[in-house]
CSV table of C-alpha atoms and ligand atoms in Angstrom, one decimal:
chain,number,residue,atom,x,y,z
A,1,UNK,CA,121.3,127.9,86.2
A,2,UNK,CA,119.1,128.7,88.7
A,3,UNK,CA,120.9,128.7,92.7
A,4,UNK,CA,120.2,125.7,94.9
A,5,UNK,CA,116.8,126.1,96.7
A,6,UNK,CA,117.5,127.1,100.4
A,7,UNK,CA,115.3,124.6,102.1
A,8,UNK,CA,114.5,124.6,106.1
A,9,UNK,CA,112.2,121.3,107.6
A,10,UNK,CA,110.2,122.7,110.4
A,11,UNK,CA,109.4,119.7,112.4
A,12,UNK,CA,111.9,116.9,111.9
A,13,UNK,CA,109.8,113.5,112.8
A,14,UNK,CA,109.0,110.7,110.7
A,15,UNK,CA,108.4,113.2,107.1
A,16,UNK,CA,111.0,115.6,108.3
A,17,UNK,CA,113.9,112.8,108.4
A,18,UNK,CA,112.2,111.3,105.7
A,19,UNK,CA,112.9,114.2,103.3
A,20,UNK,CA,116.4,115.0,104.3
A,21,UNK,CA,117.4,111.5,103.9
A,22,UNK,CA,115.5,111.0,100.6
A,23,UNK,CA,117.1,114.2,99.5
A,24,UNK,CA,120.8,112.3,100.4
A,25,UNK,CA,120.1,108.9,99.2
A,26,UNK,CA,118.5,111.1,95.5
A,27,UNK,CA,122.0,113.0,95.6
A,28,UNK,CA,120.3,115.8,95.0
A,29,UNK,CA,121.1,117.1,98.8
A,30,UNK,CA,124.3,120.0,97.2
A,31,UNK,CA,123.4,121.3,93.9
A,32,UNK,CA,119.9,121.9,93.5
A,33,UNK,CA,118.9,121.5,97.0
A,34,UNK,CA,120.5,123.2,100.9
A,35,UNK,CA,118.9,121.6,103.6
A,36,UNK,CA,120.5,124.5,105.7
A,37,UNK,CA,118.0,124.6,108.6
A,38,UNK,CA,115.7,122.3,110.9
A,39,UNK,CA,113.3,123.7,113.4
A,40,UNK,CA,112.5,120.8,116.2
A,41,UNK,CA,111.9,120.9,119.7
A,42,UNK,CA,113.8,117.9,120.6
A,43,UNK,CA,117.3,118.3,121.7
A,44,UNK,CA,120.3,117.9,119.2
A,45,UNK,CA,121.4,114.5,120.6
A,46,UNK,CA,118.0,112.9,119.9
A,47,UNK,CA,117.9,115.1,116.5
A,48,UNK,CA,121.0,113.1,116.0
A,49,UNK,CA,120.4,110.1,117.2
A,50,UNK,CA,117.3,109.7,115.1
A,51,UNK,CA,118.8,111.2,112.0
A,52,UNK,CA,121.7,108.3,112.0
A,53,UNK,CA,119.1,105.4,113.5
A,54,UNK,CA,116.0,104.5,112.1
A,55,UNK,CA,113.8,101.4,112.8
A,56,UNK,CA,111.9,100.9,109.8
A,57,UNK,CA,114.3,102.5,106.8
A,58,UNK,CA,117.4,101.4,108.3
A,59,UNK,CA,121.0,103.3,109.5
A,60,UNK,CA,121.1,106.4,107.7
A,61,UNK,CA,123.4,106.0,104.4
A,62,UNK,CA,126.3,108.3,105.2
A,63,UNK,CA,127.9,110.0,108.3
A,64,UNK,CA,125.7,111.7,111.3
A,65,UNK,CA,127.9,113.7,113.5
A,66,UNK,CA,126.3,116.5,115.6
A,67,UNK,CA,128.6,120.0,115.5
A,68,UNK,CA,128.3,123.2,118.2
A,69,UNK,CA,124.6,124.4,116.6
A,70,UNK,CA,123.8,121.7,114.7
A,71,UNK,CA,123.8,118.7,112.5
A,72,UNK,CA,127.2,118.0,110.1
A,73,UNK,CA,125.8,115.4,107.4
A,74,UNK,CA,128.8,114.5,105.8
A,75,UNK,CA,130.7,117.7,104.8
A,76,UNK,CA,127.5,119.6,105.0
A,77,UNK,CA,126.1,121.5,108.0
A,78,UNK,CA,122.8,122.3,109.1
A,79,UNK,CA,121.5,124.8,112.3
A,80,UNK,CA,119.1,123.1,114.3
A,81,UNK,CA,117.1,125.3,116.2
A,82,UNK,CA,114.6,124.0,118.8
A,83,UNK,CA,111.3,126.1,119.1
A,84,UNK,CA,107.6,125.7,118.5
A,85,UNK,CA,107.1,128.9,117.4
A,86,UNK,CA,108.0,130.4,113.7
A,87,UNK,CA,108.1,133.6,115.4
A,88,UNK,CA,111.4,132.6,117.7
A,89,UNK,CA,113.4,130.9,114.4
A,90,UNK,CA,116.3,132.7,112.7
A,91,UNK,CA,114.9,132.1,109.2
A,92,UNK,CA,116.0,135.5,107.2
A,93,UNK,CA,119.6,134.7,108.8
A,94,UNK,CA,119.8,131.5,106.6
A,95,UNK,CA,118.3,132.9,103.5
A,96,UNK,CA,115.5,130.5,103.6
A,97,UNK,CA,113.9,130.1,100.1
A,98,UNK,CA,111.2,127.2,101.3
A,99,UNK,CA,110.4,126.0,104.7
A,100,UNK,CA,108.9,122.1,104.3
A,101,UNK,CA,106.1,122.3,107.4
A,102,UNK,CA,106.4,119.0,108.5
A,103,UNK,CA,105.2,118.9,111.9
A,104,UNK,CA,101.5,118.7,111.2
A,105,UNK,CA,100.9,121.7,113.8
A,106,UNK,CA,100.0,124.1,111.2
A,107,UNK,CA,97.4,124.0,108.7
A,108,UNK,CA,95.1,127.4,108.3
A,109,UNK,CA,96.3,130.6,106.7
A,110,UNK,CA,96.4,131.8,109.7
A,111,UNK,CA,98.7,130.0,111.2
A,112,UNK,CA,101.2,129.4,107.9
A,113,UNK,CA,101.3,133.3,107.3
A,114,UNK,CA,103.6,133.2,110.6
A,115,UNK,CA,106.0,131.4,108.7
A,116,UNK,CA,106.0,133.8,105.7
A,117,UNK,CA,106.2,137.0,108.2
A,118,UNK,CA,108.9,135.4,110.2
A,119,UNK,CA,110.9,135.3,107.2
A,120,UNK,CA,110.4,132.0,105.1
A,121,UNK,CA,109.0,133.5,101.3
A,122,UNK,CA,107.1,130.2,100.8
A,123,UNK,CA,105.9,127.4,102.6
A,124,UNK,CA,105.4,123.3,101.2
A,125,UNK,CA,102.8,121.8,103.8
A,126,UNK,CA,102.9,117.9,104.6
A,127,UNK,CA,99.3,117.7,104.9
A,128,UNK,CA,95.5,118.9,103.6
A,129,UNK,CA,95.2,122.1,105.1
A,130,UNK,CA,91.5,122.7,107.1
A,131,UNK,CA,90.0,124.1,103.8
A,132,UNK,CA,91.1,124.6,99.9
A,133,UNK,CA,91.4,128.5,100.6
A,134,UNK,CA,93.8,127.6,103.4
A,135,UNK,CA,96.8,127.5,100.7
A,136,UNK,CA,96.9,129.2,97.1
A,137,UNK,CA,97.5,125.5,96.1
A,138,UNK,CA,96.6,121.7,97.0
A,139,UNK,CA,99.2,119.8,94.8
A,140,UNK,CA,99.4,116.3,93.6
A,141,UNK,CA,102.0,115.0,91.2
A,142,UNK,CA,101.2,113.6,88.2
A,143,UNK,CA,97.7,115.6,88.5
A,144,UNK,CA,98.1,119.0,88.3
A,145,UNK,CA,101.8,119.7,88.4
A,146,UNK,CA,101.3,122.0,85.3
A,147,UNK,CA,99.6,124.3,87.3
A,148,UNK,CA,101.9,124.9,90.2
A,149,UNK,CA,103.4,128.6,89.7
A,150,UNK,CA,105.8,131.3,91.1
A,151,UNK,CA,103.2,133.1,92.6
A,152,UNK,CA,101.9,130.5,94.9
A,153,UNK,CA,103.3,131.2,98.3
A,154,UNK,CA,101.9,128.6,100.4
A,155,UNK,CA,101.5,125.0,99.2
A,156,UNK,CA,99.9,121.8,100.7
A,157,UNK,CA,101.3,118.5,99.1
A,158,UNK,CA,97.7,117.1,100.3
A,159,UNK,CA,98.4,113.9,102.1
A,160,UNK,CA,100.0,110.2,101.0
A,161,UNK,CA,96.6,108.4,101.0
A,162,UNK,CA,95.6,111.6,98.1
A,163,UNK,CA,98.6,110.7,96.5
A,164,UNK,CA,98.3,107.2,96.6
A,165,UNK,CA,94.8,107.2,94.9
A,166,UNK,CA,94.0,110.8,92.9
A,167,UNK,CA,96.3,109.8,90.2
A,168,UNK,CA,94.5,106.7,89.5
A,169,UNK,CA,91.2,107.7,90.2
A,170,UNK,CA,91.8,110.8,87.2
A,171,UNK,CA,93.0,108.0,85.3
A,172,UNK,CA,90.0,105.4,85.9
A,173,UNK,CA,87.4,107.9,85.9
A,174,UNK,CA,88.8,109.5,82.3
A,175,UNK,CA,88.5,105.7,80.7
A,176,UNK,CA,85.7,104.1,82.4
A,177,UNK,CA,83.7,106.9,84.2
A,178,UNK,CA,83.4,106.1,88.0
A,179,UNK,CA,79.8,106.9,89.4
A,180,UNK,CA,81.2,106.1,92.9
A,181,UNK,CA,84.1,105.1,94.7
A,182,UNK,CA,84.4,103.7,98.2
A,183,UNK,CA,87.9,103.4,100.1
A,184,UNK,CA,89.2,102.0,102.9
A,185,UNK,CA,92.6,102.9,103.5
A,186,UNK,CA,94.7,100.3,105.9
A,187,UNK,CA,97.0,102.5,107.4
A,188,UNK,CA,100.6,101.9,109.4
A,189,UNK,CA,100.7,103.4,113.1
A,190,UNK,CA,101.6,106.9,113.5
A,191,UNK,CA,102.9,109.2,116.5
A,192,UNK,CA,99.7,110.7,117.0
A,193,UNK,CA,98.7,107.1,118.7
A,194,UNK,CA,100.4,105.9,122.2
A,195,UNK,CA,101.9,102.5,122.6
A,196,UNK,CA,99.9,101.9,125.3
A,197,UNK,CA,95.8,103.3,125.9
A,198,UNK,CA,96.7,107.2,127.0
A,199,UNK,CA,95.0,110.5,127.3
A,200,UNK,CA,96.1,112.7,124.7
A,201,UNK,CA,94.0,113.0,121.4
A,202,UNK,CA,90.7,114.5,121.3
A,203,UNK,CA,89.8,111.5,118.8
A,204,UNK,CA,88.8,108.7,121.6
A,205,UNK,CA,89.8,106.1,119.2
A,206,UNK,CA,93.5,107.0,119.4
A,207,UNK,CA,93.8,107.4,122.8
A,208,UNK,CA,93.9,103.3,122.4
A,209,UNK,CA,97.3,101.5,122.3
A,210,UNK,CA,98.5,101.6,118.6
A,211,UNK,CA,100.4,98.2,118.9
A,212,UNK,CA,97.4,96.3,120.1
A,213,UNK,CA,94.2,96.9,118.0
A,214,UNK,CA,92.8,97.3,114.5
A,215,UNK,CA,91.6,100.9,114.5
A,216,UNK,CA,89.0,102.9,112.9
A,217,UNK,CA,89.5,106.4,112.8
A,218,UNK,CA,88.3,109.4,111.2
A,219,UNK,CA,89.7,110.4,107.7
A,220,UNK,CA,89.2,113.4,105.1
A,221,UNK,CA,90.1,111.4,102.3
A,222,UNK,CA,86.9,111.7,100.4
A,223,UNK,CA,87.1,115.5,100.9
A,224,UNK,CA,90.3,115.8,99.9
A,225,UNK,CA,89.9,113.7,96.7
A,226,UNK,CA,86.5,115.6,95.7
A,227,UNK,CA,88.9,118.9,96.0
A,228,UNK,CA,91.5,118.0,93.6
A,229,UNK,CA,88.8,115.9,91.4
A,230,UNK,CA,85.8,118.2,91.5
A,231,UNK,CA,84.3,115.8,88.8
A,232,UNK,CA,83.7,113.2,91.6
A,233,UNK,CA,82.3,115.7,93.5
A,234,UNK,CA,79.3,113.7,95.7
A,235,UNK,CA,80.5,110.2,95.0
A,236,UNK,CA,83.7,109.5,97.1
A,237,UNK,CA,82.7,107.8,100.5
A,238,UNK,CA,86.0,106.9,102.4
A,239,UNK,CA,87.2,105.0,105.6
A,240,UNK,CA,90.5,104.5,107.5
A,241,UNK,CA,91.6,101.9,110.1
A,242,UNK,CA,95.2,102.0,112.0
A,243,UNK,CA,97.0,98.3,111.6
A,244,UNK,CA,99.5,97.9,114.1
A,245,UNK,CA,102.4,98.1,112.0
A,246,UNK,CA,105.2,100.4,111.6
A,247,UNK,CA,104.9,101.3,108.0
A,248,UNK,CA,103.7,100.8,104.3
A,249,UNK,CA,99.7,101.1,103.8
A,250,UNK,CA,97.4,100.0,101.5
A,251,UNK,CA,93.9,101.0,100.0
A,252,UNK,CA,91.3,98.9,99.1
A,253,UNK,CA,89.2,100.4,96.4
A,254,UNK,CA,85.8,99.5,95.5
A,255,UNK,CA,84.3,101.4,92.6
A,256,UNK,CA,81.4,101.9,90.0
A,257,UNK,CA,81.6,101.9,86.4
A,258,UNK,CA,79.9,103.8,84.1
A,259,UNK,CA,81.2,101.9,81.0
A,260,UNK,CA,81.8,98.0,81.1
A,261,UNK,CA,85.7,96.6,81.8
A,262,UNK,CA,86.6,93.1,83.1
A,263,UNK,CA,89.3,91.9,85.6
A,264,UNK,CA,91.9,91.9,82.4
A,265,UNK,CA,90.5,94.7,80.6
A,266,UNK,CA,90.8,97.1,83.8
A,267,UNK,CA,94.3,95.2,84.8
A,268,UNK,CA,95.6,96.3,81.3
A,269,UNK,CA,94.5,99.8,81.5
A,270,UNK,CA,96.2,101.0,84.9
A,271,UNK,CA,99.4,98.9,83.8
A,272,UNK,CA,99.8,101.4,80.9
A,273,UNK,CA,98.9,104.2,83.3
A,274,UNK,CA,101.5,103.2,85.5
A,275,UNK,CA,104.0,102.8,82.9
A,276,UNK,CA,103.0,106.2,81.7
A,277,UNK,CA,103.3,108.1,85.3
A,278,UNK,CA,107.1,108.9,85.0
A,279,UNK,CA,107.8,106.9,88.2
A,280,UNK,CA,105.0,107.8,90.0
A,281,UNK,CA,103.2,104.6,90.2
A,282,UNK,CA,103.8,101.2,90.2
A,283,UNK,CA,101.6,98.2,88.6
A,284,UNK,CA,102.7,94.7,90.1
A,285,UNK,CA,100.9,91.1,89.9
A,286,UNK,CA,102.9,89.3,92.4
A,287,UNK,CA,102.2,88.1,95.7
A,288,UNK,CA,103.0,91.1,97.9
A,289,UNK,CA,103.1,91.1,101.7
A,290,UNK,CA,102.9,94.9,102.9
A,291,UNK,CA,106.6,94.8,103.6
A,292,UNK,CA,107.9,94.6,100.4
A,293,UNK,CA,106.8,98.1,99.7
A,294,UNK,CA,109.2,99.5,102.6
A,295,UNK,CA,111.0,102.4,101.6
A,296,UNK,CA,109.6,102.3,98.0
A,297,UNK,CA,109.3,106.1,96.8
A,298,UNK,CA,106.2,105.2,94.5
A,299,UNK,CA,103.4,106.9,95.2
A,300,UNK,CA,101.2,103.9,95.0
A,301,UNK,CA,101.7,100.4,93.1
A,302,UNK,CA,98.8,98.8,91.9
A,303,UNK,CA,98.3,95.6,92.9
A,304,UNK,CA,96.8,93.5,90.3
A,305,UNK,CA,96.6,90.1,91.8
A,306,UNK,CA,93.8,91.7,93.4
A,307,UNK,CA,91.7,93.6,90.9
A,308,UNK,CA,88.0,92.5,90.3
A,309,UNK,CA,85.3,93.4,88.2
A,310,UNK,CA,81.7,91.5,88.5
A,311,UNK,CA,79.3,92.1,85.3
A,312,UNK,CA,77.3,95.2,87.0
A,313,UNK,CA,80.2,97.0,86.8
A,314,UNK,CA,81.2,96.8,90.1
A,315,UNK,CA,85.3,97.0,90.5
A,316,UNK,CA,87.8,96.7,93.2
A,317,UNK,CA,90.7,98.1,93.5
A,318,UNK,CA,93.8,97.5,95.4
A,319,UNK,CA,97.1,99.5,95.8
A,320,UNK,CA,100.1,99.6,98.3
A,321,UNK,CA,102.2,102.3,99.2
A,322,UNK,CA,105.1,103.6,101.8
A,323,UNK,CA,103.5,106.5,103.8
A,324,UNK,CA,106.3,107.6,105.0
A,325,UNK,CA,109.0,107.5,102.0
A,326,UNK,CA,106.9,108.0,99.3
A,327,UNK,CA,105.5,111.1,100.3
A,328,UNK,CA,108.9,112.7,101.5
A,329,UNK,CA,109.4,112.0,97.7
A,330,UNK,CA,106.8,113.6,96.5
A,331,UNK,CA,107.7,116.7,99.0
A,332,UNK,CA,110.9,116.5,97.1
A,333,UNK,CA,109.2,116.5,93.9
A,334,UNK,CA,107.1,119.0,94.8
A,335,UNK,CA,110.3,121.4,95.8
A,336,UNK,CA,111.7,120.2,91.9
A,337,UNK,CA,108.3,121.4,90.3
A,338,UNK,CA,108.0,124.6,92.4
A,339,UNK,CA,111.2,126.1,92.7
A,340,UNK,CA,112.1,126.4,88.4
A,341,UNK,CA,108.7,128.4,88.6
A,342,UNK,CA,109.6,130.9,91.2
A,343,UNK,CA,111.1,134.6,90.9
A,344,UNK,CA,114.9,135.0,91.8
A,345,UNK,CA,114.8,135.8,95.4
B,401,LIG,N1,103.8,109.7,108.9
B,401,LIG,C1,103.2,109.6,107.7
B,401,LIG,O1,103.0,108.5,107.1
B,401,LIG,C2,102.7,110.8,107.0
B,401,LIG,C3,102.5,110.8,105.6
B,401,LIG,C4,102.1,111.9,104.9
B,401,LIG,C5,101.8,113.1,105.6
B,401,LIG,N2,102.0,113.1,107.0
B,401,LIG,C6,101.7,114.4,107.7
B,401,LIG,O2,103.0,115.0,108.0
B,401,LIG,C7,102.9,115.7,109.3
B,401,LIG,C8,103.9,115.1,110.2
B,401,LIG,O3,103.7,113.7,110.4
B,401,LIG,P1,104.8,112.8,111.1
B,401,LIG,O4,104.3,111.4,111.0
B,401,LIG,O5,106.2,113.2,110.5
B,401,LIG,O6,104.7,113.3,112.6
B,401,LIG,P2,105.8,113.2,113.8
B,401,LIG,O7,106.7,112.0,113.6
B,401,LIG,O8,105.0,113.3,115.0
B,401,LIG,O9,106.7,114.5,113.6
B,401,LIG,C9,106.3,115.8,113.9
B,401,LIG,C10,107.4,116.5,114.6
B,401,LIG,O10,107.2,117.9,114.6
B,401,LIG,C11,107.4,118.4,115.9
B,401,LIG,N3,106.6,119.5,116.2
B,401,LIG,C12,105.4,119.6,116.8
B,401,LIG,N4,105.0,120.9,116.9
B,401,LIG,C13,105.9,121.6,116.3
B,401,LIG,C14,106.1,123.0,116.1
B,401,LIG,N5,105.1,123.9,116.5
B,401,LIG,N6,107.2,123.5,115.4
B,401,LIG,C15,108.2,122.6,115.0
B,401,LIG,N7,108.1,121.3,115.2
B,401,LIG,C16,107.0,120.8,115.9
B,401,LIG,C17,107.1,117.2,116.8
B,401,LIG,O11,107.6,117.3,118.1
B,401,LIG,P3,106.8,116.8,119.4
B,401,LIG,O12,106.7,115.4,119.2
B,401,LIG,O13,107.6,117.3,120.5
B,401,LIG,O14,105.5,117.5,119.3
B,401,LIG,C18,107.6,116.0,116.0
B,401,LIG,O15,109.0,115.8,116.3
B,401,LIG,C19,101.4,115.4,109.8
B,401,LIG,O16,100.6,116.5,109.3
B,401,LIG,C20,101.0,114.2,109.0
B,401,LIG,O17,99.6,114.1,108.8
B,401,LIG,C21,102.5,112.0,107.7
């Protein structure tokens, strides 16, 4: 059997705890997977502080203690170092097999090469890198999985809104053929907004108090589903808008058909898509309120009390989904797909 996967999180905010604790409550934090580093600049009583209270997924399920250099989860240990740069971080000492980039600072070749010369053989990004040639691989699970290999070195999991909707876009465009598709994603708050109007985002829109508006901002959504899908290459168009709340997001997806469906027709379909996606999505017709989809690992869950179809073949769409916990799953997953693939270090 293969040796646990020596992981490091390089940036431990909301992904970042997301994933270690996801890795815990999945016991899968031991045997398959070491979570033997994390690389954040805030001090270790704050690292630990944050690690053990959380105010949307609750007290952390087990014990938080922090030890001379580090973290103690449990019985197991973890270094914390504190540094921005990949440069200053002991990553050969630990053996590193992966480093999850979960900080968001780094997403060229460029600048994810530092992490593979400083010592950490491959690299799992949180995000869409700048451009497809940034990584040797934009991943989505349940799309093309298969084609993740050994010899990829630097990885982007794309982002949740691509996981949320790729998958059923593949799906939709396979049995129905879409000629377009228009989203507007409703998206939870992040830390990239201020509680209050502040000065520090070069979008203006999120220099505006998170808490207090509906926001528009800018999105590469459509560009990132046109990469993975090249067949809907010129017909994605999409939209986000910040809703001040602390987590779970939903998309609302209006789409065209090239072959006829109705409301129960197109309800039926993505129920036995879901059913097929070995976890990944959900199919519900119940009367959800966003919160109901806190700390729910799926990447998306369908929400069928709210598909449409008129008779021009016009569709919509609508599917919830945790930002934060179902993508730290799907980094996870990612990790489970990869690692098998790659040479014996
Ligand atoms: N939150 C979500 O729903 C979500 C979902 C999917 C993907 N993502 C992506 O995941 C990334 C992280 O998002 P997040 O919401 O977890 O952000 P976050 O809560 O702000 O966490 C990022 C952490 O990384 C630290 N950091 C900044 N620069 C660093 C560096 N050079 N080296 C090491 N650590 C550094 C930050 O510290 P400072 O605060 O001191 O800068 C912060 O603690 C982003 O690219 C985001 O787009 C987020």
């Amino acid at each position: 059997m293969k040796p646990a996967v020596r992981i490091a999180i390089n940036g431990y905010g909301r992904i970042g705890r997301c994933v270690l604790r996801a890795l815990h409550e999945r016991t899968l934090d031991g045997e398959h997977f070491q979570v033997v580093l994390i690389n954040e600049p805030a001090d270790l009583d704050t690292v630990t502080y944050l690690t053990r209270f959380d105010s949307t997924h609750g007290p952390f399920p087990g014990q938080v203690e922090s030890h001379r250099c580090g973290l103690r989860i449990n019985d197991q240990l973890i270094t914390v170092t504190h540094s921005k740069n990949p440069e200053h971080v002991p990553w050969a000492d630990h053996a590193i097999d992966m480093v999850l980039e979960c900080s968001g600072a780094f997403n060229t070749r460029t600048e994810l090469q530092r992490f593979v010369q400083a010592g950490c053989p491959r690299v799992l990004v949180s995000q869409p890198c700048k451009s497809a040639a940034d990584v040797d691989f934009t991943l989505v699970c349940g799309v093309n999985d298969h084609e993740l290999s050994g010899r990829h070195v630097l990885v982007s999991n794309a982002s949740c809104t691509t996981n949320a909707t790729v998958p059923l876009l593949a799906h939709l465009h396979e049995h129905y053929g879409l000629s377009a598709v228009f989203l507007t994603t409703l998206h939870s708050v992040m830390n990239d907004q201020p509680m209050i109007d502040g000065y520090h985002h070069a979008d203006l829109r999120r220099t505006r108090s998170a808490m207090q508006s509906i926001i528009p901002v800018s999105t590469g959504l459509a560009q990132g589903i046109e990469r993975l899908l090249p067949a809907l290459a010129g017909r994605v168009q999409a939209k986000a808008i910040r809703v001040p709340i602390l987590n779970v997001s939903a998309i609302d997806i209006m789409l065209r058909l090239e072959r006829s469906a109705d409301t129960n027709a197109l309800n039926a379909c993505m129920k036995a898509f879901a059913a097929s996606s070995g976890g990944l999505v959900a199919w519900s017709n119940q009367p959800h309120a966003s919160i109901d989809f806190n700390h729910d690992p799926h990447s998306a869950i369908i929400d069928a009390s709210q598909t449409c179809v008129d008779s021009n073949g016009l569709a919509n769409v609508f599917v919830w989904f945790d930002n934060e916990w179902g993508f730290a799953n799907r980094m996870i997953d990612a990790v489970q797909a990869w690692w098998p693939r790659c040479a014996q270090p």
